[in-house]
Amino acid sequence: MAARKTVAKKSKSKKSPIAANLKVRNAEMDALTLEMIREAAKKVHQDISKHSKPDLSFPVRSLGNVSYSGNKGFFEIGKQKKVRTLTVNTVKSFAQTLRMMALSKELVENNDFATKRDAYYQSKNWEEARFDEQTESDTVMDDIEALFSVRSLSREQLRFVPDEHGGSVAGRLIVLDPDRETGEIERIDCTRFGSGAYSIPSTVEQLSFETDAKFILAIETGGVFQRLQSHKYWQTADCILVSMAGVPTRSTRRFIRKLSDDCELPVYAFVDCDPYGISNIYRTLKVGSGNAAHLSQFFCVPQARYLGVTPQDIVDYRLPTHPMAEVDIKRAKDALKNDPFFKAHKPWQKAIEQLLGMGVRAEQQALAKWGLNYVIDEYLPRKLEQRAQFLP
């Protein structure tokens, strides 16, 4: 990499324009968040003052209310709405929604945050408005995020963060992470974690990057990531490795998107060849999901391409396979029939039909049939020479 100074895993530098710009941007987003919460509360108050029933209108979060544009490259939420009106039957859910907004306002004003689990337990002090199960509080939180997404606000701006962190990162990358309070920059060298890796934080908007890598390799399984990391594949391939650990979390997707955009790096996805890996893991990374389409423009990676494992790889590399279960077959057929992304791409339709015709699925680690390091020595180098053939 270009000349740089690193000490062990981290080294500190003085305040920089990055920190100053971040502070301004955070202040602007906080002001917008508070403005929208106050506007929603004011409308409810005005409706009550006029002796009319207040309501809140939320976008319907489902694949049926999603469209896909090849030009934009991600799922967009449609025009269908669900209206929550204050009635005798809805008084609890309406109150819960307002209390959740009030909690968000308090968190922003106090420069604090809450995990989804924290928010659920906070509600235990809300008397009759408390949640009985976390699934209920999660749904209300997601509805509020969808409501405010029209002004490009995400759950993270509302100060609600996931309980889990993102994926792991290794390779030719320095992450610049300013302290929110002091503005002091932490320079985190992702080549200096030994046998470990850098963990993506739950929020990534404050991060900036330095790298001379040529591409990002997003990997489904921790086992394959660990093998590539332990053998420093990132060094020989001049790349950055990111472990998605299954369906990538919001922070993992946002990290990959931000890194790709900021550093103009292509993204290649390396996942299992099964309907779940294709239609859930890869599709979610690239274009988003139906229930979060209101935020796909921020949390998806439309520039991602599918490196493998492909159905044709099963044939070409004579990989060990497993029979597809009924749930696999149903998922594949649903993708062909109902998913706007796959319906828009004939190469994907052909690949999924080929997989259905074969009736089998294969894992990334099936490549170990030819040797533990076959994926490093043969498979990835060969695939990377054929990038024009990657599935969209």
Short mmCIF file of C-alpha atoms in Angstrom, two decimals:
data_model
loop_
_atom_site.label_atom_id
_atom_site.label_comp_id
_atom_site.label_asym_id
_atom_site.label_seq_id
_atom_site.Cartn_x
_atom_site.Cartn_y
_atom_site.Cartn_z
CA MET A 1 0.00 0.00 0.00
CA ALA A 2 1.02 3.64 -0.29
CA ALA A 3 3.29 4.96 2.44
CA ARG A 4 1.54 5.01 5.77
CA LYS A 5 2.26 4.84 9.46
CA THR A 6 0.75 2.11 11.56
CA VAL A 7 1.36 0.91 15.08
CA ALA A 8 0.04 -2.56 15.87
CA LYS A 9 -3.66 -2.46 14.99
CA LYS A 10 -4.35 1.21 15.56
CA SER A 11 -2.64 4.55 15.59
CA LYS A 12 -4.11 7.91 16.45
CA SER A 13 -3.90 11.18 14.58
CA LYS A 14 -4.98 14.71 15.37
CA LYS A 15 -8.31 16.22 14.49
CA SER A 16 -8.85 16.60 10.76
CA PRO A 17 -11.29 18.11 8.27
CA ILE A 18 -12.91 14.66 8.11
CA ALA A 19 -13.97 14.93 11.76
CA ALA A 20 -15.15 18.52 11.30
CA ASN A 21 -17.25 17.60 8.26
CA LEU A 22 -18.65 14.60 10.09
CA LYS A 23 -19.71 16.77 13.03
CA VAL A 24 -21.56 19.14 10.70
CA ARG A 25 -23.25 16.29 8.84
CA ASN A 26 -24.32 14.60 12.08
CA ALA A 27 -25.77 17.86 13.38
CA GLU A 28 -27.76 18.33 10.17
CA MET A 29 -29.16 14.79 10.29
CA ASP A 30 -30.03 15.14 13.98
CA ALA A 31 -31.87 18.40 13.27
CA LEU A 32 -33.82 16.74 10.45
CA THR A 33 -34.72 13.77 12.65
CA LEU A 34 -36.06 16.01 15.41
CA GLU A 35 -37.95 18.13 12.87
CA MET A 36 -39.73 15.11 11.40
CA ILE A 37 -40.64 13.67 14.81
CA ARG A 38 -42.07 17.03 15.88
CA GLU A 39 -44.01 17.37 12.62
CA ALA A 40 -45.59 13.93 13.06
CA ALA A 41 -46.51 14.68 16.68
CA LYS A 42 -47.86 18.12 15.75
CA LYS A 43 -50.15 16.63 13.09
CA VAL A 44 -51.58 14.14 15.61
CA HIS A 45 -52.13 16.95 18.13
CA GLN A 46 -53.85 19.14 15.54
CA ASP A 47 -56.19 16.34 14.47
CA ILE A 48 -57.19 15.69 18.08
CA SER A 49 -57.75 19.42 18.66
CA LYS A 50 -60.11 19.44 15.68
CA HIS A 51 -62.00 16.45 17.16
CA SER A 52 -61.00 14.26 14.20
CA LYS A 53 -59.32 10.89 14.35
CA PRO A 54 -55.53 11.21 13.95
CA ASP A 55 -53.77 8.77 11.69
CA LEU A 56 -50.29 7.83 10.53
CA SER A 57 -49.65 6.51 7.01
CA PHE A 58 -46.86 3.98 6.49
CA PRO A 59 -45.52 2.43 3.26
CA VAL A 60 -46.44 -1.24 2.88
CA ARG A 61 -43.22 -3.19 3.40
CA SER A 62 -43.50 -6.29 1.23
CA LEU A 63 -42.18 -7.66 -2.04
CA GLY A 64 -45.61 -7.03 -3.54
CA ASN A 65 -45.09 -3.27 -3.09
CA VAL A 66 -41.65 -3.19 -4.69
CA SER A 67 -40.41 -2.34 -8.14
CA TYR A 68 -36.99 -2.91 -9.69
CA SER A 69 -35.30 -0.55 -12.11
CA GLY A 70 -32.25 -1.76 -13.95
CA ASN A 71 -31.08 1.83 -14.35
CA LYS A 72 -31.17 2.58 -10.63
CA GLY A 73 -30.09 -0.91 -9.67
CA PHE A 74 -32.10 -1.41 -6.49
CA PHE A 75 -35.59 -2.15 -5.17
CA GLU A 76 -37.87 0.83 -4.69
CA ILE A 77 -40.87 0.97 -2.40
CA GLY A 78 -44.22 1.36 -4.13
CA LYS A 79 -47.19 3.60 -3.44
CA GLN A 80 -49.25 1.21 -1.31
CA LYS A 81 -49.85 2.55 2.18
CA LYS A 82 -51.25 1.21 5.41
CA VAL A 83 -52.98 3.73 7.64
CA ARG A 84 -52.93 3.48 11.41
CA THR A 85 -55.92 5.46 12.70
CA LEU A 86 -56.55 6.10 16.37
CA THR A 87 -59.61 4.09 17.35
CA VAL A 88 -60.68 2.05 20.34
CA ASN A 89 -59.15 -1.03 18.72
CA THR A 90 -55.87 0.62 17.71
CA VAL A 91 -55.22 2.83 20.71
CA LYS A 92 -52.42 0.60 22.01
CA SER A 93 -50.47 0.32 18.75
CA PHE A 94 -50.98 4.04 18.08
CA ALA A 95 -49.66 4.91 21.53
CA GLN A 96 -46.72 2.55 21.08
CA THR A 97 -45.80 4.27 17.83
CA LEU A 98 -45.81 7.71 19.44
CA ARG A 99 -43.85 6.48 22.45
CA MET A 100 -41.22 4.95 20.15
CA MET A 101 -40.92 8.31 18.35
CA ALA A 102 -40.56 10.03 21.72
CA LEU A 103 -37.77 7.61 22.67
CA SER A 104 -35.99 8.41 19.42
CA LYS A 105 -36.29 12.14 20.14
CA GLU A 106 -34.82 11.63 23.59
CA LEU A 107 -31.90 9.61 22.21
CA VAL A 108 -31.05 12.25 19.61
CA GLU A 109 -31.26 15.09 22.12
CA ASN A 110 -29.00 13.21 24.55
CA ASN A 111 -26.59 12.04 21.83
CA ASP A 112 -27.28 8.45 22.84
CA PHE A 113 -28.47 5.25 21.17
CA ALA A 114 -30.49 2.14 21.95
CA THR A 115 -30.36 -1.36 20.53
CA LYS A 116 -33.59 -2.95 19.38
CA ARG A 117 -33.52 -5.05 22.55
CA ASP A 118 -32.97 -1.93 24.69
CA ALA A 119 -36.02 -0.30 23.13
CA TYR A 120 -38.15 -3.34 23.88
CA TYR A 121 -37.19 -3.26 27.55
CA GLN A 122 -37.63 0.53 27.72
CA SER A 123 -41.27 -0.03 26.84
CA LYS A 124 -41.79 -1.93 30.08
CA ASN A 125 -42.07 1.54 31.70
CA TRP A 126 -44.80 2.60 29.26
CA GLU A 127 -47.62 1.06 31.29
CA GLU A 128 -50.44 -0.04 28.95
CA ALA A 129 -48.35 0.89 25.89
CA ARG A 130 -45.62 -1.62 26.71
CA PHE A 131 -44.74 -4.37 24.23
CA ASP A 132 -45.37 -7.99 25.14
CA GLU A 133 -42.81 -9.37 22.63
CA GLN A 134 -39.79 -7.86 20.89
CA THR A 135 -41.26 -8.75 17.50
CA GLU A 136 -43.94 -6.14 18.24
CA SER A 137 -41.44 -3.38 19.07
CA ASP A 138 -39.29 -4.30 16.06
CA THR A 139 -42.31 -3.95 13.76
CA VAL A 140 -43.22 -0.53 15.16
CA MET A 141 -39.60 0.60 14.85
CA ASP A 142 -39.49 -0.54 11.22
CA ASP A 143 -42.77 1.25 10.49
CA ILE A 144 -41.39 4.50 11.89
CA GLU A 145 -38.25 4.12 9.81
CA ALA A 146 -40.37 3.58 6.69
CA LEU A 147 -42.47 6.64 7.59
CA PHE A 148 -39.40 8.86 7.81
CA SER A 149 -37.51 7.30 4.91
CA VAL A 150 -39.21 9.79 2.56
CA ARG A 151 -36.63 12.27 3.89
CA SER A 152 -33.80 9.73 3.66
CA LEU A 153 -33.75 8.98 7.38
CA SER A 154 -32.73 5.49 8.46
CA ARG A 155 -33.15 3.64 11.74
CA GLU A 156 -29.58 4.53 12.62
CA GLN A 157 -30.39 8.24 12.35
CA LEU A 158 -33.31 7.62 14.70
CA ARG A 159 -30.60 6.26 17.06
CA PHE A 160 -31.82 2.67 17.03
CA VAL A 161 -28.99 0.25 16.24
CA PRO A 162 -28.90 -3.53 15.71
CA ASP A 163 -27.98 -5.82 18.58
CA GLU A 164 -25.42 -7.53 16.35
CA HIS A 165 -22.39 -5.94 14.72
CA GLY A 166 -21.62 -6.32 11.05
CA GLY A 167 -19.28 -8.71 9.29
CA SER A 168 -15.50 -9.03 9.37
CA VAL A 169 -12.93 -7.31 7.16
CA ALA A 170 -9.35 -8.17 6.23
CA GLY A 171 -6.98 -6.90 3.60
CA ARG A 172 -5.59 -3.84 1.91
CA LEU A 173 -7.58 -1.20 3.75
CA ILE A 174 -7.14 1.47 6.41
CA VAL A 175 -10.36 2.53 8.13
CA LEU A 176 -10.43 6.07 9.49
CA ASP A 177 -12.81 6.22 12.44
CA PRO A 178 -13.21 9.57 14.23
CA ASP A 179 -14.25 9.63 17.87
CA ARG A 180 -17.71 11.18 18.04
CA GLU A 181 -16.87 13.30 21.09
CA THR A 182 -13.23 14.34 20.58
CA GLY A 183 -12.90 14.14 16.80
CA GLU A 184 -9.66 12.21 17.21
CA ILE A 185 -9.05 9.85 14.27
CA GLU A 186 -8.32 6.17 14.76
CA ARG A 187 -6.39 4.69 11.82
CA ILE A 188 -7.32 1.00 11.73
CA ASP A 189 -5.09 -1.09 9.50
CA CYS A 190 -6.99 -4.17 8.32
CA THR A 191 -3.75 -5.94 7.37
CA ARG A 192 -2.56 -5.94 10.97
CA PHE A 193 -5.04 -8.16 12.80
CA GLY A 194 -2.97 -11.34 12.68
CA SER A 195 -5.30 -14.32 12.42
CA GLY A 196 -8.27 -12.10 13.34
CA ALA A 197 -10.13 -9.40 11.45
CA TYR A 198 -11.68 -5.95 11.83
CA SER A 199 -15.33 -6.06 12.92
CA ILE A 200 -17.70 -3.70 11.12
CA PRO A 201 -19.46 -1.47 13.70
CA SER A 202 -23.24 -1.16 13.88
CA THR A 203 -23.09 2.31 12.29
CA VAL A 204 -20.60 3.17 9.56
CA GLU A 205 -21.47 6.63 8.28
CA GLN A 206 -18.58 8.16 10.24
CA LEU A 207 -15.98 5.98 8.52
CA SER A 208 -13.66 6.93 5.67
CA PHE A 209 -11.05 4.84 3.92
CA GLU A 210 -7.58 4.56 2.43
CA THR A 211 -6.80 1.66 0.10
CA ASP A 212 -4.94 0.58 -3.01
CA ALA A 213 -7.00 -2.61 -3.40
CA LYS A 214 -8.43 -3.56 -6.78
CA PHE A 215 -11.73 -5.06 -5.65
CA ILE A 216 -13.89 -6.17 -2.70
CA LEU A 217 -14.67 -9.87 -2.28
CA ALA A 218 -17.86 -10.37 -0.24
CA ILE A 219 -17.93 -13.92 1.16
CA GLU A 220 -20.94 -15.79 2.53
CA THR A 221 -19.36 -18.23 4.97
CA GLY A 222 -17.02 -17.63 7.87
CA GLY A 223 -15.06 -20.78 7.05
CA VAL A 224 -14.05 -19.65 3.56
CA PHE A 225 -13.34 -16.11 4.83
CA GLN A 226 -11.08 -17.54 7.54
CA ARG A 227 -9.17 -19.66 5.01
CA LEU A 228 -8.62 -16.73 2.66
CA GLN A 229 -7.65 -14.48 5.57
CA SER A 230 -5.26 -16.96 7.19
CA HIS A 231 -3.43 -17.45 3.88
CA LYS A 232 -3.46 -13.69 3.20
CA TYR A 233 -5.27 -14.10 -0.09
CA TRP A 234 -5.92 -10.37 0.02
CA GLN A 235 -2.17 -9.81 -0.41
CA THR A 236 -1.72 -11.89 -3.55
CA ALA A 237 -5.04 -10.76 -5.08
CA ASP A 238 -4.75 -7.06 -4.07
CA CYS A 239 -8.22 -7.07 -2.57
CA ILE A 240 -10.34 -6.51 0.53
CA LEU A 241 -12.13 -9.50 2.06
CA VAL A 242 -15.50 -9.00 3.76
CA SER A 243 -17.29 -11.82 5.56
CA MET A 244 -21.07 -11.46 5.23
CA ALA A 245 -21.75 -14.35 7.65
CA GLY A 246 -24.96 -15.35 5.88
CA VAL A 247 -27.50 -12.70 4.93
CA PRO A 248 -25.44 -9.51 5.42
CA THR A 249 -26.55 -7.17 8.18
CA ARG A 250 -27.51 -3.60 7.38
CA SER A 251 -24.16 -2.33 8.60
CA THR A 252 -22.27 -4.86 6.47
CA ARG A 253 -24.19 -3.86 3.35
CA ARG A 254 -23.76 -0.18 4.09
CA PHE A 255 -20.03 -0.67 4.77
CA ILE A 256 -19.51 -2.46 1.45
CA ARG A 257 -21.56 0.14 -0.42
CA LYS A 258 -19.77 3.09 1.18
CA LEU A 259 -16.33 1.54 0.65
CA SER A 260 -17.14 0.72 -2.97
CA ASP A 261 -18.54 4.19 -3.69
CA ASP A 262 -15.84 6.15 -1.88
CA CYS A 263 -12.91 4.18 -3.34
CA GLU A 264 -14.48 3.25 -6.70
CA LEU A 265 -13.99 -0.48 -6.17
CA PRO A 266 -15.91 -3.30 -7.87
CA VAL A 267 -17.66 -5.80 -5.60
CA TYR A 268 -17.75 -9.54 -6.25
CA ALA A 269 -19.97 -11.88 -4.26
CA PHE A 270 -18.85 -15.43 -3.43
CA VAL A 271 -21.71 -17.49 -1.97
CA ASP A 272 -23.15 -21.00 -1.89
CA CYS A 273 -24.93 -22.26 -4.99
CA ASP A 274 -28.38 -22.78 -3.57
CA PRO A 275 -31.66 -20.86 -3.80
CA TYR A 276 -31.09 -19.29 -0.38
CA GLY A 277 -27.60 -18.06 -1.22
CA ILE A 278 -28.78 -16.69 -4.55
CA SER A 279 -32.23 -15.26 -3.79
CA ASN A 280 -31.70 -14.20 -0.17
CA ILE A 281 -28.03 -13.50 0.47
CA TYR A 282 -26.88 -12.22 -2.92
CA ARG A 283 -30.16 -10.54 -3.89
CA THR A 284 -30.32 -8.71 -0.53
CA LEU A 285 -26.74 -7.51 -0.91
CA LYS A 286 -27.27 -6.24 -4.44
CA VAL A 287 -30.78 -4.76 -4.56
CA GLY A 288 -32.25 -5.00 -1.04
CA SER A 289 -35.29 -6.82 0.28
CA GLY A 290 -39.02 -6.37 0.03
CA ASN A 291 -39.62 -5.38 3.65
CA ALA A 292 -36.82 -2.79 3.60
CA ALA A 293 -37.16 -1.44 0.06
CA HIS A 294 -37.69 2.06 1.46
CA LEU A 295 -33.96 2.10 2.28
CA SER A 296 -32.50 0.04 -0.56
CA GLN A 297 -30.88 3.08 -2.16
CA PHE A 298 -28.58 3.33 0.88
CA PHE A 299 -28.18 -0.26 2.07
CA CYS A 300 -27.78 -2.20 -1.17
CA VAL A 301 -24.77 -2.60 -3.46
CA PRO A 302 -26.12 -2.37 -7.03
CA GLN A 303 -22.58 -2.54 -8.44
CA ALA A 304 -22.09 -6.04 -6.99
CA ARG A 305 -21.57 -8.94 -9.41
CA TYR A 306 -21.96 -12.67 -8.72
CA LEU A 307 -18.60 -14.45 -8.90
CA GLY A 308 -19.90 -17.84 -7.78
CA VAL A 309 -20.57 -20.59 -6.92
CA THR A 310 -22.80 -20.92 -10.02
CA PRO A 311 -24.86 -23.87 -11.27
CA GLN A 312 -22.38 -24.20 -14.15
CA ASP A 313 -19.53 -24.37 -11.62
CA ILE A 314 -21.11 -27.53 -10.21
CA VAL A 315 -20.71 -29.09 -13.65
CA ASP A 316 -17.34 -27.60 -14.59
CA TYR A 317 -15.65 -28.36 -11.26
CA ARG A 318 -17.52 -31.64 -10.63
CA LEU A 319 -18.49 -30.46 -7.16
CA PRO A 320 -20.08 -32.64 -4.47
CA THR A 321 -23.75 -31.73 -4.09
CA HIS A 322 -26.80 -32.19 -1.88
CA PRO A 323 -30.35 -32.79 -3.13
CA MET A 324 -32.54 -29.70 -3.02
CA ALA A 325 -35.21 -29.87 -0.33
CA GLU A 326 -38.79 -28.84 -1.00
CA VAL A 327 -38.14 -25.45 0.61
CA ASP A 328 -35.23 -24.91 -1.82
CA ILE A 329 -37.38 -25.76 -4.83
CA LYS A 330 -40.18 -23.46 -3.62
CA ARG A 331 -37.72 -20.61 -3.03
CA ALA A 332 -36.24 -20.99 -6.51
CA LYS A 333 -39.63 -21.09 -8.19
CA ASP A 334 -40.82 -18.07 -6.18
CA ALA A 335 -37.72 -16.15 -7.31
CA LEU A 336 -38.51 -16.89 -10.95
CA LYS A 337 -42.20 -16.07 -10.63
CA ASN A 338 -42.36 -13.20 -8.14
CA ASP A 339 -38.99 -11.52 -7.61
CA PRO A 340 -38.63 -8.32 -9.70
CA PHE A 341 -34.84 -8.61 -9.77
CA PHE A 342 -34.65 -12.11 -11.22
CA LYS A 343 -37.55 -11.41 -13.59
CA ALA A 344 -35.49 -8.51 -15.00
CA HIS A 345 -32.36 -10.60 -15.71
CA LYS A 346 -32.52 -13.47 -18.20
CA PRO A 347 -29.05 -14.81 -17.27
CA TRP A 348 -30.32 -15.32 -13.72
CA GLN A 349 -33.52 -16.98 -14.96
CA LYS A 350 -31.40 -19.38 -17.00
CA ALA A 351 -29.10 -20.12 -14.04
CA ILE A 352 -31.97 -20.79 -11.62
CA GLU A 353 -33.76 -22.99 -14.17
CA GLN A 354 -30.50 -24.90 -14.63
CA LEU A 355 -30.25 -25.41 -10.86
CA LEU A 356 -33.87 -26.60 -10.69
CA GLY A 357 -33.23 -28.98 -13.57
CA MET A 358 -30.21 -30.44 -11.78
CA GLY A 359 -32.17 -30.73 -8.53
CA VAL A 360 -29.06 -30.19 -6.40
CA ARG A 361 -27.23 -27.50 -4.47
CA ALA A 362 -23.54 -27.01 -3.64
CA GLU A 363 -21.64 -25.17 -0.93
CA GLN A 364 -18.56 -22.98 -1.31
CA GLN A 365 -16.55 -25.45 0.70
CA ALA A 366 -17.34 -28.24 -1.77
CA LEU A 367 -14.30 -26.93 -3.66
CA ALA A 368 -12.20 -28.53 -0.90
CA LYS A 369 -12.79 -31.81 -2.73
CA TRP A 370 -9.80 -30.85 -4.86
CA GLY A 371 -7.67 -29.73 -1.92
CA LEU A 372 -8.04 -27.40 1.05
CA ASN A 373 -6.44 -24.49 -0.80
CA TYR A 374 -7.91 -25.21 -4.24
CA VAL A 375 -10.19 -22.18 -3.82
CA ILE A 376 -7.10 -19.96 -3.42
CA ASP A 377 -4.78 -21.58 -5.94
CA GLU A 378 -7.19 -22.46 -8.74
CA TYR A 379 -10.85 -21.47 -8.40
CA LEU A 380 -10.67 -17.77 -7.56
CA PRO A 381 -7.79 -16.93 -9.94
CA ARG A 382 -9.59 -18.70 -12.79
CA LYS A 383 -12.92 -17.01 -12.04
CA LEU A 384 -11.34 -13.56 -11.75
CA GLU A 385 -9.91 -13.95 -15.25
CA GLN A 386 -13.50 -14.27 -16.53
CA ARG A 387 -15.15 -11.26 -14.86
CA ALA A 388 -17.15 -10.42 -17.97
CA GLN A 389 -19.00 -13.71 -17.47
CA PHE A 390 -20.09 -12.96 -13.89
CA LEU A 391 -23.84 -13.07 -13.36
CA PRO A 392 -25.42 -9.61 -12.84
#
